mmCIF file of C-alpha atoms in Angstrom:
data_model
loop_
_atom_site.group_PDB
_atom_site.id
_atom_site.type_symbol
_atom_site.label_atom_id
_atom_site.label_comp_id
_atom_site.label_asym_id
_atom_site.label_seq_id
_atom_site.Cartn_x
_atom_site.Cartn_y
_atom_site.Cartn_z
ATOM 1 C CA MET A 1 0.036 -0.082 0.038
ATOM 2 C CA ASN A 2 1.498 3.319 -1.088
ATOM 3 C CA ILE A 3 0.570 6.803 0.279
ATOM 4 C CA LYS A 4 -1.817 7.557 -2.545
ATOM 5 C CA ASP A 5 -3.757 4.473 -1.486
ATOM 6 C CA VAL A 6 -3.822 5.675 2.085
ATOM 7 C CA TYR A 7 -5.060 9.097 0.965
ATOM 8 C CA ASP A 8 -7.738 7.570 -1.151
ATOM 9 C CA LEU A 9 -8.816 5.338 1.851
ATOM 10 C CA LEU A 10 -8.944 8.365 4.071
ATOM 11 C CA ASP A 11 -10.967 10.180 1.550
ATOM 12 C CA ARG A 12 -13.512 7.271 1.315
ATOM 13 C CA PHE A 13 -13.591 7.029 5.116
ATOM 14 C CA GLU A 14 -14.348 10.653 5.414
ATOM 15 C CA ASN A 15 -17.219 10.571 2.979
ATOM 16 C CA SER A 16 -18.805 7.347 4.254
ATOM 17 C CA ASN A 17 -21.158 6.740 7.162
ATOM 18 C CA ILE A 18 -18.468 4.581 9.000
ATOM 19 C CA SER A 19 -17.481 6.089 12.266
ATOM 20 C CA GLU A 20 -14.427 4.174 13.050
ATOM 21 C CA LEU A 21 -11.759 2.373 10.892
ATOM 22 C CA GLN A 22 -8.787 0.101 11.922
ATOM 23 C CA LEU A 23 -6.566 -1.213 9.364
ATOM 24 C CA GLU A 24 -3.272 -3.279 10.000
ATOM 25 C CA ILE A 25 -1.020 -4.340 6.873
ATOM 26 C CA ASP A 26 2.332 -5.785 7.275
ATOM 27 C CA GLY A 27 2.669 -4.603 10.964
ATOM 28 C CA ALA A 28 1.591 -1.066 10.106
ATOM 29 C CA LYS A 29 -1.487 -0.017 11.889
ATOM 30 C CA LEU A 30 -3.964 2.933 10.925
ATOM 31 C CA MET A 31 -6.822 3.859 13.171
ATOM 32 C CA CYS A 32 -9.316 6.537 12.322
ATOM 33 C CA LYS A 33 -12.221 7.793 14.341
ATOM 34 C CA LYS A 34 -14.820 10.443 13.361
ATOM 35 C CA HIS A 35 -16.069 12.919 15.641
ATOM 36 C CA SER A 36 -19.970 13.105 15.827
ATOM 37 C CA GLU A 37 -21.496 15.835 13.680
ATOM 38 C CA GLU A 38 -24.132 16.096 16.317
ATOM 39 C CA PRO A 39 -23.269 18.391 19.268
ATOM 40 C CA GLU A 40 -23.388 16.881 22.776
ATOM 41 C CA TYR A 41 -25.628 18.401 25.176
ATOM 42 C CA LYS A 42 -25.677 18.128 28.923
ATOM 43 C CA VAL A 43 -28.519 19.152 30.887
ATOM 44 C CA VAL A 44 -27.487 20.794 34.191
ATOM 45 C CA ARG A 45 -29.977 21.908 36.809
ATOM 46 C CA HIS A 46 -29.070 24.175 39.543
ATOM 47 C CA THR A 47 -31.472 23.851 42.139
ATOM 48 C CA LYS A 48 -31.685 25.063 45.806
ATOM 49 C CA GLU A 49 -33.283 22.905 48.628
ATOM 50 C CA PRO A 50 -36.547 24.444 49.024
ATOM 51 C CA GLU A 51 -36.761 26.358 52.283
ATOM 52 C CA GLU A 52 -39.448 25.581 54.703
ATOM 53 C CA LYS A 53 -41.702 28.570 54.831
ATOM 54 C CA THR A 54 -44.183 28.790 57.456
ATOM 55 C CA VAL A 55 -47.424 30.664 56.803
ATOM 56 C CA ASP A 56 -49.674 31.651 59.628
ATOM 57 C CA ALA A 57 -52.808 32.234 57.747
ATOM 58 C CA THR A 58 -55.247 31.419 60.578
ATOM 59 C CA THR A 59 -56.823 34.875 60.133
ATOM 60 C CA GLY A 60 -55.373 35.920 56.844
ATOM 61 C CA ILE A 61 -55.937 35.650 53.266
ATOM 62 C CA GLU A 62 -53.172 33.701 51.157
ATOM 63 C CA VAL A 63 -52.457 35.414 47.950
ATOM 64 C CA LYS A 64 -51.195 32.434 45.766
ATOM 65 C CA ALA A 65 -49.406 32.363 42.374
ATOM 66 C CA LYS A 66 -51.805 31.903 39.575
ATOM 67 C CA ILE A 67 -48.853 30.957 37.236
ATOM 68 C CA ALA A 68 -45.416 29.789 37.542
ATOM 69 C CA GLY A 69 -42.492 32.138 37.041
ATOM 70 C CA THR A 70 -40.231 34.690 38.857
ATOM 71 C CA PHE A 71 -41.733 36.629 41.596
ATOM 72 C CA TYR A 72 -40.890 40.415 41.935
ATOM 73 C CA ARG A 73 -41.748 42.578 44.895
ATOM 74 C CA ALA A 74 -41.109 45.739 42.977
ATOM 75 C CA PRO A 75 -41.744 46.979 39.446
ATOM 76 C CA SER A 76 -38.017 47.450 38.828
ATOM 77 C CA PRO A 77 -34.823 46.802 40.619
ATOM 78 C CA GLU A 78 -34.478 50.478 41.571
ATOM 79 C CA SER A 79 -38.041 50.975 42.758
ATOM 80 C CA GLU A 80 -39.493 50.401 46.219
ATOM 81 C CA PRO A 81 -41.409 47.273 46.839
ATOM 82 C CA PHE A 82 -45.204 47.403 46.100
ATOM 83 C CA VAL A 83 -45.908 46.517 49.696
ATOM 84 C CA GLN A 84 -44.380 46.028 53.074
ATOM 85 C CA VAL A 85 -45.596 44.093 56.076
ATOM 86 C CA GLY A 86 -48.020 46.256 58.112
ATOM 87 C CA GLN A 87 -49.133 48.108 54.901
ATOM 88 C CA LYS A 88 -52.857 48.708 54.208
ATOM 89 C CA VAL A 89 -53.975 47.486 50.734
ATOM 90 C CA LYS A 90 -57.346 47.900 49.005
ATOM 91 C CA LYS A 91 -58.997 45.090 46.757
ATOM 92 C CA GLY A 92 -57.263 45.402 43.347
ATOM 93 C CA ASP A 93 -54.048 47.000 44.452
ATOM 94 C CA VAL A 94 -50.926 45.554 42.717
ATOM 95 C CA ILE A 95 -48.966 43.819 45.457
ATOM 96 C CA GLY A 96 -46.273 42.043 43.270
ATOM 97 C CA LEU A 97 -45.468 40.781 39.805
ATOM 98 C CA ILE A 98 -44.736 37.314 38.307
ATOM 99 C CA GLU A 99 -42.736 37.212 35.207
ATOM 100 C CA ALA A 100 -43.635 34.243 32.963
ATOM 101 C CA MET A 101 -42.314 33.963 29.277
ATOM 102 C CA LYS A 102 -41.112 37.601 29.459
ATOM 103 C CA ILE A 103 -44.549 38.844 30.299
ATOM 104 C CA MET A 104 -45.226 40.582 33.533
ATOM 105 C CA ASN A 105 -48.354 39.452 35.419
ATOM 106 C CA ASP A 106 -49.797 41.523 38.167
ATOM 107 C CA ILE A 107 -50.552 40.032 41.526
ATOM 108 C CA VAL A 108 -53.497 42.001 43.076
ATOM 109 C CA ALA A 109 -54.959 42.239 46.497
ATOM 110 C CA PRO A 110 -58.112 40.061 46.578
ATOM 111 C CA GLU A 111 -59.673 42.376 49.207
ATOM 112 C CA ASP A 112 -59.007 45.289 51.527
ATOM 113 C CA GLY A 113 -56.714 44.525 54.552
ATOM 114 C CA VAL A 114 -53.188 44.762 55.932
ATOM 115 C CA VAL A 115 -50.110 42.780 54.683
ATOM 116 C CA SER A 116 -49.243 40.417 57.541
ATOM 117 C CA GLN A 117 -46.533 38.349 55.796
ATOM 118 C CA ILE A 118 -44.541 38.312 52.525
ATOM 119 C CA VAL A 119 -43.760 34.649 52.066
ATOM 120 C CA ALA A 120 -41.987 34.802 48.626
ATOM 121 C CA SER A 121 -38.629 36.398 48.310
ATOM 122 C CA ASN A 122 -37.860 38.803 45.541
ATOM 123 C CA GLU A 123 -36.739 37.126 42.268
ATOM 124 C CA GLU A 124 -37.806 33.747 43.610
ATOM 125 C CA LEU A 125 -38.981 31.103 41.272
ATOM 126 C CA VAL A 126 -42.527 30.180 42.345
ATOM 127 C CA SER A 127 -44.843 27.499 41.197
ATOM 128 C CA PHE A 128 -48.506 27.496 40.609
ATOM 129 C CA ASP A 129 -50.374 27.878 43.829
ATOM 130 C CA ASP A 130 -47.413 28.887 45.949
ATOM 131 C CA VAL A 131 -48.326 31.345 48.770
ATOM 132 C CA LEU A 132 -46.768 34.678 48.075
ATOM 133 C CA ILE A 133 -48.228 37.101 50.468
ATOM 134 C CA VAL A 134 -50.728 36.866 53.472
ATOM 135 C CA ILE A 135 -53.257 39.668 53.985
ATOM 136 C CA ASP A 136 -55.388 40.078 57.170
ATOM 137 C CA GLY A 137 -58.854 41.084 56.154
ATOM 138 C CA GLY A 138 -60.106 44.481 56.865
ATOM 139 C CA LYS A 139 -63.700 43.242 57.473
#
């Protein structure tokens, strides 16, 4: 086998659907391996252990997430939070936001009352039906 034969063999190997070639002639060895055309992907998930959050809603109204996404306490990073513990709210007041698929969804107070607890942290990933805020009713 001469060098031209080796080049022909390598050219045919490159243009074939064979992924590996091993050849031994007169004690000389040739081994070729193709790299996959398909990129390799790894799925990496960074998760925190969920913190145990206690909600004392014996007299309060739990405001829950209606959609999964990222909870925000303020309209922008530079802004003050919508509400603080102890603050009075009226039915329909915006008390937080959930960003889902690049859309901001208002979280509104379901009735008049006083914010007794803010359960979800700013920029926390929340799931459907997670308690976000507890409001003591004003009735």
